[in-house]
Amino acid sequence: MEEMKLAATKVQRGASAVETSVVDGIQPDLRELRLKVSELDEKIDVRLKHINLSLVGLLAIDIVTLLAVLWNFGA
């Protein structure tokens, strides 16, 4: 019985060591991925701002065109 407990403890320690080494190996990769994701997120934000500005510009042109048409029909 005591031998089984000792063997189980050794297995748990070994599994814990393997888990720790796997996690340590993954950590740098996760940091790289997080950096890449944040860079892509910044690029997406910039592009969305450009798209929003373009849409605002198009809306302004549409409003001016509509006002010009209404002005011509009113005159």
Tab-separated table of N, CA and C in Angstrom:
chain	number	residue	atom	x	y	z
A	1	MET	N	0.827	-1.190	0.000
A	1	MET	CA	0.000	0.000	0.000
A	1	MET	C	0.873	1.255	0.000
A	2	GLU	N	1.879	1.232	0.835
A	2	GLU	CA	2.792	2.374	0.934
A	2	GLU	C	3.545	2.576	-0.377
A	3	GLU	N	3.883	1.469	-1.025
A	3	GLU	CA	4.592	1.556	-2.300
A	3	GLU	C	3.716	2.203	-3.371
A	4	MET	N	2.431	1.909	-3.338
A	4	MET	CA	1.505	2.489	-4.312
A	4	MET	C	1.386	3.997	-4.103
A	5	LYS	N	1.345	4.416	-2.842
A	5	LYS	CA	1.270	5.849	-2.547
A	5	LYS	C	2.534	6.552	-3.019
A	6	LEU	N	3.671	5.909	-2.776
A	6	LEU	CA	4.945	6.478	-3.203
A	6	LEU	C	5.012	6.559	-4.731
A	7	ALA	N	4.560	5.512	-5.398
A	7	ALA	CA	4.552	5.501	-6.863
A	7	ALA	C	3.604	6.577	-7.401
A	8	ALA	N	2.446	6.718	-6.766
A	8	ALA	CA	1.484	7.741	-7.196
A	8	ALA	C	2.067	9.134	-7.013
A	9	THR	N	2.782	9.348	-5.925
A	9	THR	CA	3.416	10.645	-5.677
A	9	THR	C	4.464	10.933	-6.739
A	10	LYS	N	5.256	9.918	-7.093
A	10	LYS	CA	6.273	10.100	-8.129
A	10	LYS	C	5.627	10.427	-9.476
A	11	VAL	N	4.543	9.745	-9.783
A	11	VAL	CA	3.840	9.999	-11.043
A	11	VAL	C	3.295	11.424	-11.058
A	12	GLN	N	2.722	11.857	-9.937
A	12	GLN	CA	2.189	13.222	-9.859
A	12	GLN	C	3.296	14.256	-10.024
A	13	ARG	N	4.430	14.020	-9.387
A	13	ARG	CA	5.558	14.948	-9.508
A	13	ARG	C	6.071	14.989	-10.944
A	14	GLY	N	6.160	13.810	-11.559
A	14	GLY	CA	6.609	13.751	-12.948
A	14	GLY	C	5.641	14.475	-13.875
A	15	ALA	N	4.350	14.261	-13.659
A	15	ALA	CA	3.342	14.937	-14.475
A	15	ALA	C	3.408	16.441	-14.265
A	16	SER	N	3.612	16.853	-13.038
A	16	SER	CA	3.722	18.281	-12.736
A	16	SER	C	4.943	18.889	-13.415
A	17	ALA	N	6.055	18.159	-13.407
A	17	ALA	CA	7.276	18.648	-14.054
A	17	ALA	C	7.078	18.761	-15.563
A	18	VAL	N	6.415	17.767	-16.151
A	18	VAL	CA	6.143	17.809	-17.588
A	18	VAL	C	5.226	18.986	-17.905
A	19	GLU	N	4.201	19.174	-17.092
A	19	GLU	CA	3.270	20.285	-17.295
A	19	GLU	C	4.001	21.625	-17.212
A	20	THR	N	4.877	21.757	-16.231
A	20	THR	CA	5.639	22.994	-16.068
A	20	THR	C	6.528	23.248	-17.273
A	21	SER	N	7.203	22.213	-17.759
A	21	SER	CA	8.091	22.412	-18.907
A	21	SER	C	7.298	22.742	-20.167
A	22	VAL	N	6.132	22.146	-20.321
A	22	VAL	CA	5.291	22.447	-21.482
A	22	VAL	C	4.810	23.891	-21.415
A	23	VAL	N	4.358	24.314	-20.242
A	23	VAL	CA	3.889	25.689	-20.073
A	23	VAL	C	5.028	26.671	-20.311
A	24	ASP	N	6.212	26.366	-19.782
A	24	ASP	CA	7.367	27.241	-19.992
A	24	ASP	C	7.728	27.331	-21.472
A	25	GLY	N	7.561	26.241	-22.191
A	25	GLY	CA	7.849	26.247	-23.623
A	25	GLY	C	6.826	27.032	-24.421
A	26	ILE	N	5.599	27.076	-23.946
A	26	ILE	CA	4.528	27.766	-24.660
A	26	ILE	C	4.549	29.271	-24.392
A	27	GLN	N	4.995	29.685	-23.227
A	27	GLN	CA	4.942	31.098	-22.835
A	27	GLN	C	5.563	32.048	-23.862
A	28	PRO	N	6.786	31.796	-24.357
A	28	PRO	CA	7.349	32.728	-25.354
A	28	PRO	C	6.501	32.815	-26.624
A	29	ASP	N	5.953	31.679	-27.046
A	29	ASP	CA	5.102	31.676	-28.231
A	29	ASP	C	3.852	32.518	-28.000
A	30	LEU	N	3.289	32.413	-26.805
A	30	LEU	CA	2.105	33.202	-26.485
A	30	LEU	C	2.423	34.692	-26.482
A	31	ARG	N	3.592	35.054	-25.978
A	31	ARG	CA	3.984	36.469	-25.984
A	31	ARG	C	4.096	36.986	-27.412
A	32	GLU	N	4.718	36.184	-28.280
A	32	GLU	CA	4.844	36.583	-29.686
A	32	GLU	C	3.476	36.742	-30.333
A	33	LEU	N	2.592	35.793	-30.062
A	33	LEU	CA	1.250	35.868	-30.634
A	33	LEU	C	0.505	37.094	-30.124
A	34	ARG	N	0.653	37.391	-28.844
A	34	ARG	CA	-0.018	38.577	-28.289
A	34	ARG	C	0.497	39.847	-28.945
A	35	LEU	N	1.814	39.926	-29.172
A	35	LEU	CA	2.379	41.098	-29.842
A	35	LEU	C	1.847	41.230	-31.265
A	36	LYS	N	1.804	40.104	-31.979
A	36	LYS	CA	1.301	40.138	-33.347
A	36	LYS	C	-0.173	40.539	-33.380
A	37	VAL	N	-0.944	40.012	-32.438
A	37	VAL	CA	-2.366	40.351	-32.379
A	37	VAL	C	-2.550	41.833	-32.082
A	38	SER	N	-1.749	42.370	-31.163
A	38	SER	CA	-1.884	43.796	-30.847
A	38	SER	C	-1.471	44.659	-32.038
A	39	GLU	N	-0.437	44.245	-32.782
A	39	GLU	CA	-0.042	44.981	-33.986
A	39	GLU	C	-1.156	44.954	-35.030
A	40	LEU	N	-1.742	43.777	-35.235
A	40	LEU	CA	-2.842	43.673	-36.192
A	40	LEU	C	-4.042	44.492	-35.738
A	41	ASP	N	-4.298	44.493	-34.441
A	41	ASP	CA	-5.406	45.267	-33.895
A	41	ASP	C	-5.208	46.755	-34.160
A	42	GLU	N	-3.981	47.231	-33.994
A	42	GLU	CA	-3.684	48.635	-34.275
A	42	GLU	C	-3.880	48.946	-35.758
A	43	LYS	N	-3.421	48.050	-36.629
A	43	LYS	CA	-3.589	48.264	-38.068
A	43	LYS	C	-5.070	48.297	-38.441
A	44	ILE	N	-5.841	47.404	-37.844
A	44	ILE	CA	-7.281	47.367	-38.113
A	44	ILE	C	-7.934	48.656	-37.639
A	45	ASP	N	-7.551	49.140	-36.458
A	45	ASP	CA	-8.108	50.393	-35.949
A	45	ASP	C	-7.825	51.548	-36.895
A	46	VAL	N	-6.593	51.621	-37.400
A	46	VAL	CA	-6.231	52.699	-38.326
A	46	VAL	C	-7.062	52.599	-39.598
A	47	ARG	N	-7.209	51.410	-40.120
A	47	ARG	CA	-7.989	51.238	-41.353
A	47	ARG	C	-9.458	51.569	-41.127
A	48	LEU	N	-9.989	51.173	-39.961
A	48	LEU	CA	-11.382	51.506	-39.663
A	48	LEU	C	-11.578	53.014	-39.549
A	49	LYS	N	-10.605	53.702	-38.972
A	49	LYS	CA	-10.699	55.161	-38.889
A	49	LYS	C	-10.699	55.777	-40.282
A	50	HIS	N	-9.854	55.251	-41.173
A	50	HIS	CA	-9.827	55.757	-42.544
A	50	HIS	C	-11.156	55.489	-43.247
A	51	ILE	N	-11.704	54.309	-43.031
A	51	ILE	CA	-12.995	53.974	-43.639
A	51	ILE	C	-14.077	54.897	-43.099
A	52	ASN	N	-14.077	55.131	-41.788
A	52	ASN	CA	-15.080	56.017	-41.196
A	52	ASN	C	-14.962	57.427	-41.751
A	53	LEU	N	-13.730	57.921	-41.886
A	53	LEU	CA	-13.544	59.257	-42.456
A	53	LEU	C	-14.022	59.306	-43.900
A	54	SER	N	-13.766	58.251	-44.650
A	54	SER	CA	-14.225	58.195	-46.037
A	54	SER	C	-15.749	58.210	-46.099
A	55	LEU	N	-16.379	57.448	-45.212
A	55	LEU	CA	-17.842	57.409	-45.191
A	55	LEU	C	-18.425	58.759	-44.798
A	56	VAL	N	-17.801	59.431	-43.853
A	56	VAL	CA	-18.261	60.763	-43.458
A	56	VAL	C	-18.115	61.726	-44.632
A	57	GLY	N	-17.003	61.620	-45.350
A	57	GLY	CA	-16.802	62.461	-46.529
A	57	GLY	C	-17.852	62.203	-47.588
A	58	LEU	N	-18.160	60.938	-47.842
A	58	LEU	CA	-19.189	60.605	-48.831
A	58	LEU	C	-20.560	61.099	-48.391
A	59	LEU	N	-20.847	60.982	-47.116
A	59	LEU	CA	-22.120	61.467	-46.593
A	59	LEU	C	-22.224	62.979	-46.759
A	60	ALA	N	-21.133	63.681	-46.495
A	60	ALA	CA	-21.130	65.137	-46.667
A	60	ALA	C	-21.375	65.504	-48.127
A	61	ILE	N	-20.747	64.779	-49.046
A	61	ILE	CA	-20.953	65.037	-50.478
A	61	ILE	C	-22.409	64.782	-50.855
A	62	ASP	N	-22.992	63.698	-50.334
A	62	ASP	CA	-24.394	63.389	-50.615
A	62	ASP	C	-25.316	64.482	-50.092
A	63	ILE	N	-25.042	64.982	-48.912
A	63	ILE	CA	-25.881	66.034	-48.332
A	63	ILE	C	-25.785	67.308	-49.165
A	64	VAL	N	-24.574	67.668	-49.559
A	64	VAL	CA	-24.394	68.867	-50.387
A	64	VAL	C	-25.100	68.693	-51.727
A	65	THR	N	-24.997	67.515	-52.321
A	65	THR	CA	-25.673	67.248	-53.595
A	65	THR	C	-27.184	67.339	-53.427
A	66	LEU	N	-27.711	66.758	-52.364
A	66	LEU	CA	-29.146	66.814	-52.095
A	66	LEU	C	-29.606	68.254	-51.902
A	67	LEU	N	-28.841	69.033	-51.162
A	67	LEU	CA	-29.193	70.441	-50.965
A	67	LEU	C	-29.165	71.205	-52.284
A	68	ALA	N	-28.192	70.906	-53.135
A	68	ALA	CA	-28.111	71.570	-54.437
A	68	ALA	C	-29.312	71.216	-55.303
A	69	VAL	N	-29.713	69.954	-55.286
A	69	VAL	CA	-30.876	69.527	-56.068
A	69	VAL	C	-32.130	70.203	-55.537
A	70	LEU	N	-32.305	70.204	-54.227
A	70	LEU	CA	-33.475	70.854	-53.636
A	70	LEU	C	-33.475	72.347	-53.922
A	71	TRP	N	-32.315	72.958	-53.897
A	71	TRP	CA	-32.194	74.390	-54.178
A	71	TRP	C	-32.620	74.687	-55.616
A	72	ASN	N	-32.192	73.817	-56.544
A	72	ASN	CA	-32.543	74.018	-57.953
A	72	ASN	C	-34.036	73.842	-58.189
A	73	PHE	N	-34.653	72.881	-57.518
A	73	PHE	CA	-36.086	72.683	-57.682
A	73	PHE	C	-36.874	73.806	-57.021
A	74	GLY	N	-36.316	74.352	-55.966
A	74	GLY	CA	-37.009	75.442	-55.272
A	74	GLY	C	-36.898	76.764	-55.999
A	75	ALA	N	-35.852	76.923	-56.809
A	75	ALA	CA	-35.616	78.227	-57.460
A	75	ALA	C	-36.360	78.400	-58.736
